[in-house]
CSV table of C-alpha atoms in Angstrom, one decimal:
chain,number,residue,atom,x,y,z
A,1,MET,CA,-12.0,-9.0,-8.0
A,2,SER,CA,-10.8,-9.1,-4.5
A,3,ARG,CA,-12.7,-7.6,-1.5
A,4,VAL,CA,-10.8,-5.3,0.8
A,5,LEU,CA,-12.0,-4.3,4.2
A,6,LEU,CA,-10.5,-0.9,5.0
A,7,ILE,CA,-10.6,0.2,8.7
A,8,GLU,CA,-9.4,3.8,9.0
A,9,ASP,CA,-10.7,6.6,11.2
A,10,ASP,CA,-9.3,9.6,9.2
A,11,ARG,CA,-12.0,10.5,6.7
A,12,ALA,CA,-9.7,12.0,4.1
A,13,VAL,CA,-7.4,9.0,4.2
A,14,ARG,CA,-10.2,6.6,4.2
A,15,THR,CA,-12.0,8.2,1.2
A,16,GLY,CA,-8.8,8.6,-0.8
A,17,LEU,CA,-7.7,4.9,-0.3
A,18,GLU,CA,-11.2,3.6,-1.0
A,19,LEU,CA,-11.3,5.5,-4.3
A,20,ALA,CA,-7.8,4.5,-5.3
A,21,LEU,CA,-8.4,0.8,-4.5
A,22,THR,CA,-11.8,0.8,-6.2
A,23,ARG,CA,-10.1,2.2,-9.4
A,24,GLN,CA,-7.6,-0.6,-9.2
A,25,GLY,CA,-10.3,-3.2,-9.4
A,26,HIS,CA,-11.0,-4.0,-5.7
A,27,ALA,CA,-14.4,-4.1,-4.0
A,28,VAL,CA,-13.9,-2.0,-0.9
A,29,ASP,CA,-15.9,-2.0,2.4
A,30,ALA,CA,-14.8,0.9,4.6
A,31,ALA,CA,-15.2,1.5,8.3
A,32,GLU,CA,-14.1,4.3,10.6
A,33,THR,CA,-13.9,2.4,13.8
A,34,GLY,CA,-12.7,-1.1,14.8
A,35,GLU,CA,-16.1,-2.1,16.0
A,36,GLN,CA,-17.7,-1.2,12.6
A,37,GLY,CA,-14.9,-3.0,10.9
A,38,LEU,CA,-15.6,-6.2,12.8
A,39,GLU,CA,-19.3,-5.9,12.0
A,40,LEU,CA,-18.5,-5.6,8.3
A,41,LEU,CA,-16.1,-8.5,8.4
A,42,ARG,CA,-18.8,-10.7,9.8
A,43,ALA,CA,-21.4,-9.5,7.4
A,44,THR,CA,-19.3,-9.7,4.3
A,45,PRO,CA,-16.0,-11.6,4.7
A,46,PRO,CA,-13.2,-9.8,2.8
A,47,ASP,CA,-10.1,-11.3,1.1
A,48,VAL,CA,-7.7,-8.9,3.0
A,49,VAL,CA,-8.0,-6.3,5.8
A,50,VAL,CA,-6.2,-2.9,5.6
A,51,LEU,CA,-6.1,-1.8,9.2
A,52,ASP,CA,-5.1,1.5,10.8
A,53,LEU,CA,-3.3,1.0,14.2
A,54,MET,CA,-4.4,4.2,15.8
A,55,LEU,CA,-8.2,3.9,16.0
A,56,PRO,CA,-10.6,5.4,18.5
A,57,GLY,CA,-12.1,3.0,21.0
A,58,MET,CA,-10.8,-0.5,20.1
A,59,ASP,CA,-7.4,0.1,18.6
A,60,GLY,CA,-5.9,-1.6,15.7
A,61,PHE,CA,-3.7,-4.0,17.8
A,62,GLU,CA,-6.8,-5.4,19.5
A,63,ILE,CA,-8.7,-5.7,16.2
A,64,CYS,CA,-5.7,-7.5,14.7
A,65,ARG,CA,-5.6,-10.0,17.5
A,66,ARG,CA,-9.4,-10.6,17.3
A,67,ILE,CA,-9.2,-11.2,13.5
A,68,ARG,CA,-6.2,-13.5,13.9
A,69,THR,CA,-7.8,-15.5,16.7
A,70,ASP,CA,-10.8,-16.3,14.4
A,71,GLY,CA,-8.8,-17.2,11.3
A,72,ASP,CA,-6.0,-16.7,8.8
A,73,LEU,CA,-7.3,-13.6,7.0
A,74,PRO,CA,-4.4,-11.5,5.6
A,75,ILE,CA,-3.9,-8.2,7.4
A,76,ILE,CA,-1.9,-5.2,6.3
A,77,MET,CA,-1.6,-2.5,9.0
A,78,LEU,CA,-1.3,1.2,8.5
A,79,THR,CA,1.0,3.1,10.9
A,80,ALA,CA,1.4,6.9,11.1
A,81,ARG,CA,5.1,6.5,12.1
A,82,ASN,CA,7.9,4.1,11.2
A,83,ASP,CA,8.1,3.4,14.9
A,84,ASP,CA,9.8,0.2,15.8
A,85,MET,CA,7.6,-0.4,18.9
A,86,ASP,CA,4.4,0.1,17.0
A,87,VAL,CA,5.5,-1.9,14.0
A,88,VAL,CA,6.7,-4.8,16.1
A,89,ALA,CA,3.6,-4.8,18.3
A,90,GLY,CA,1.4,-4.9,15.2
A,91,LEU,CA,3.4,-7.7,13.7
A,92,GLU,CA,3.3,-9.7,16.9
A,93,ALA,CA,-0.5,-9.2,17.1
A,94,GLY,CA,-0.7,-11.0,13.8
A,95,ALA,CA,-0.3,-8.5,10.9
A,96,ASP,CA,1.2,-9.9,7.7
A,97,ASP,CA,2.7,-6.6,6.4
A,98,TYR,CA,2.6,-2.9,7.1
A,99,VAL,CA,2.6,0.5,5.2
A,100,VAL,CA,3.7,3.8,6.7
A,101,LYS,CA,1.6,6.9,6.3
A,102,PRO,CA,1.2,9.0,4.3
A,103,VAL,CA,0.1,6.0,2.2
A,104,GLN,CA,1.0,5.8,-1.5
A,105,PRO,CA,-1.9,3.9,-3.2
A,106,ARG,CA,0.5,2.2,-5.6
A,107,VAL,CA,2.5,0.8,-2.6
A,108,LEU,CA,-0.6,-0.4,-0.8
A,109,GLU,CA,-1.9,-2.0,-4.0
A,110,ALA,CA,1.4,-3.8,-4.4
A,111,ARG,CA,1.3,-5.1,-0.8
A,112,ILE,CA,-2.3,-6.2,-1.2
A,113,ARG,CA,-1.6,-8.2,-4.4
A,114,ALA,CA,1.5,-9.7,-2.8
A,115,VAL,CA,-0.3,-10.9,0.3
A,116,LEU,CA,-3.2,-12.3,-1.8
A,117,ARG,CA,-0.7,-14.3,-3.9
A,118,ARG,CA,0.8,-15.7,-0.6
A,119,THR,CA,-2.7,-16.9,0.3
A,120,GLY,CA,-2.6,-19.5,-2.4
A,121,GLY,CA,0.9,-19.9,-3.6
A,122,GLY,CA,3.9,-22.0,-2.5
A,123,PRO,CA,7.5,-21.4,-3.4
A,124,ALA,CA,8.3,-21.0,-7.0
A,125,ASN,CA,11.0,-23.7,-7.0
A,126,VAL,CA,9.8,-27.2,-7.7
A,127,GLY,CA,11.4,-30.4,-6.4
A,128,PRO,CA,10.2,-31.4,-2.9
A,129,PRO,CA,7.4,-34.0,-2.8
A,130,PRO,CA,3.9,-32.7,-2.3
A,131,VAL,CA,3.7,-34.2,1.2
A,132,GLU,CA,6.7,-34.0,3.4
A,133,ARG,CA,7.3,-35.3,6.9
A,134,HIS,CA,9.9,-33.6,9.1
A,135,GLY,CA,9.9,-35.2,12.5
A,136,ASP,CA,6.4,-34.7,14.0
A,137,LEU,CA,5.6,-32.0,11.3
A,138,THR,CA,3.8,-32.9,8.1
A,139,ILE,CA,3.7,-30.3,5.2
A,140,ASP,CA,1.2,-30.9,2.3
A,141,ARG,CA,2.3,-28.5,-0.4
A,142,ALA,CA,-0.5,-29.4,-2.8
A,143,ALA,CA,-3.2,-28.8,-0.2
A,144,LEU,CA,-1.3,-26.0,1.6
A,145,MET,CA,-1.9,-27.7,4.9
A,146,VAL,CA,0.4,-28.3,7.9
A,147,SER,CA,-0.1,-30.7,10.7
A,148,LYS,CA,1.8,-31.7,13.9
A,149,HIS,CA,1.3,-35.0,15.6
A,150,GLY,CA,-1.6,-35.5,13.1
A,151,GLU,CA,-3.4,-32.4,14.2
A,152,PRO,CA,-3.9,-29.4,11.8
A,153,VAL,CA,-1.8,-26.3,12.5
A,154,GLY,CA,-3.6,-23.1,11.7
A,155,LEU,CA,-1.1,-20.7,10.0
A,156,ALA,CA,-1.7,-17.3,8.6
A,157,PRO,CA,-0.8,-16.9,4.8
A,158,THR,CA,2.5,-15.3,5.5
A,159,GLU,CA,3.4,-17.8,8.2
A,160,LEU,CA,2.6,-20.7,5.7
A,161,ARG,CA,4.6,-19.1,2.9
A,162,LEU,CA,7.6,-18.6,5.2
A,163,LEU,CA,7.4,-22.3,6.3
A,164,LEU,CA,7.1,-23.4,2.7
A,165,GLU,CA,10.1,-21.4,1.6
A,166,LEU,CA,12.4,-22.5,4.4
A,167,SER,CA,11.3,-26.2,4.3
A,168,ALA,CA,11.8,-26.4,0.5
A,169,THR,CA,15.5,-26.7,1.1
A,170,PRO,CA,16.2,-28.1,4.6
A,171,GLY,CA,19.6,-27.1,6.0
A,172,ARG,CA,20.0,-24.2,3.6
A,173,VAL,CA,20.4,-20.8,5.2
A,174,LEU,CA,18.3,-18.0,3.9
A,175,SER,CA,19.1,-14.4,4.8
A,176,ARG,CA,16.4,-12.0,6.0
A,177,GLN,CA,16.7,-10.1,2.8
A,178,GLN,CA,16.2,-13.3,0.7
A,179,LEU,CA,13.1,-14.1,2.8
A,180,LEU,CA,11.8,-10.6,2.4
A,181,GLU,CA,12.0,-11.0,-1.4
A,182,LEU,CA,10.7,-14.6,-1.5
A,183,VAL,CA,7.8,-14.2,1.0
A,184,TRP,CA,6.8,-10.6,1.2
A,185,GLU,CA,8.0,-9.7,-2.3
A,186,HIS,CA,9.7,-6.5,-1.0
A,187,ASP,CA,12.5,-5.3,-3.3
A,188,TYR,CA,14.1,-2.9,-0.9
A,189,LEU,CA,16.8,-3.5,1.7
A,190,GLY,CA,16.2,-3.8,5.4
A,191,ASP,CA,13.2,-4.3,7.5
A,192,SER,CA,14.1,-7.5,9.2
A,193,ARG,CA,11.2,-6.9,11.6
A,194,LEU,CA,8.7,-8.5,9.2
A,195,VAL,CA,10.8,-11.7,9.1
A,196,ASP,CA,11.7,-11.9,12.8
A,197,ALA,CA,8.1,-11.3,14.0
A,198,CYS,CA,6.7,-13.9,11.5
A,199,VAL,CA,9.4,-16.4,12.7
A,200,GLN,CA,8.4,-15.9,16.3
A,201,ARG,CA,4.7,-16.5,15.5
A,202,LEU,CA,5.5,-19.6,13.4
A,203,ARG,CA,7.7,-21.0,16.1
A,204,ALA,CA,5.0,-20.6,18.7
A,205,LYS,CA,2.8,-22.8,16.5
A,206,ILE,CA,5.1,-25.6,15.3
A,207,GLU,CA,7.8,-25.9,17.9
A,208,ASP,CA,7.6,-27.8,21.1
A,209,ASP,CA,9.7,-25.2,22.8
A,210,SER,CA,10.0,-21.9,20.8
A,211,ALA,CA,13.0,-20.9,22.9
A,212,ALA,CA,14.8,-24.0,21.7
A,213,PRO,CA,13.6,-24.4,18.1
A,214,VAL,CA,14.1,-27.6,16.2
A,215,TYR,CA,12.4,-26.6,12.9
A,216,ILE,CA,13.1,-22.9,12.4
A,217,GLN,CA,16.7,-22.3,13.5
A,218,THR,CA,18.5,-19.0,13.7
A,219,VAL,CA,21.9,-18.6,12.1
A,220,ARG,CA,23.2,-15.6,14.1
A,221,GLY,CA,24.1,-12.6,12.1
A,222,PHE,CA,22.6,-14.0,8.8
A,223,GLY,CA,19.1,-15.5,8.8
A,224,TYR,CA,17.3,-18.7,9.3
A,225,ARG,CA,17.2,-22.3,8.1
A,226,PHE,CA,14.8,-25.3,8.4
A,227,GLY,CA,16.5,-28.0,10.4
A,228,PRO,CA,18.4,-30.2,10.0
A,229,LEU,CA,16.3,-32.2,12.4
């Protein structure tokens, strides 16, 4: 059973999602404000956070940044609009995925299960050695650890999964759609925002200069590749 922290100020939405997720086998802690959510998080650490962006007081963007600063807990944000600025801002704050309101419980459940699988799983394809060295970067696939210059690099689950997928076949170009299916397990077309925002966060952590990336390179008009170094 996974534990979900749901932070949502709309009582009807909060109650409905709490009931649906409980029926699907999750243990749910629900909060109506960001401040209450942070208290619950400290008292009973969850496996995943479902976070509304538009909260009274401390908004979802700030809550997301605080959670991400303290660790790599998976975060799925809820947004009332499919608004590019809101979605991109939430992803840049550290969210792993998002769902647009009105929320369909089956969709949210699928996203939760996908992000939890990313917490502990690497790419499906087998071949590269468990520990790889790419320049100053070391990737331990067995331990799911990444280090640079011998120092650990803290990556959120989605960032780690993206790095594992790209580095599994250095030099191979993967389209945004391929990465959506491999990393986020989304089976619909579009939404390159998830990929691009995660790439930006990953570059900020592993590149010496994220404006001139060595590891995660852009292939304009198509997607991304790892190296060649």
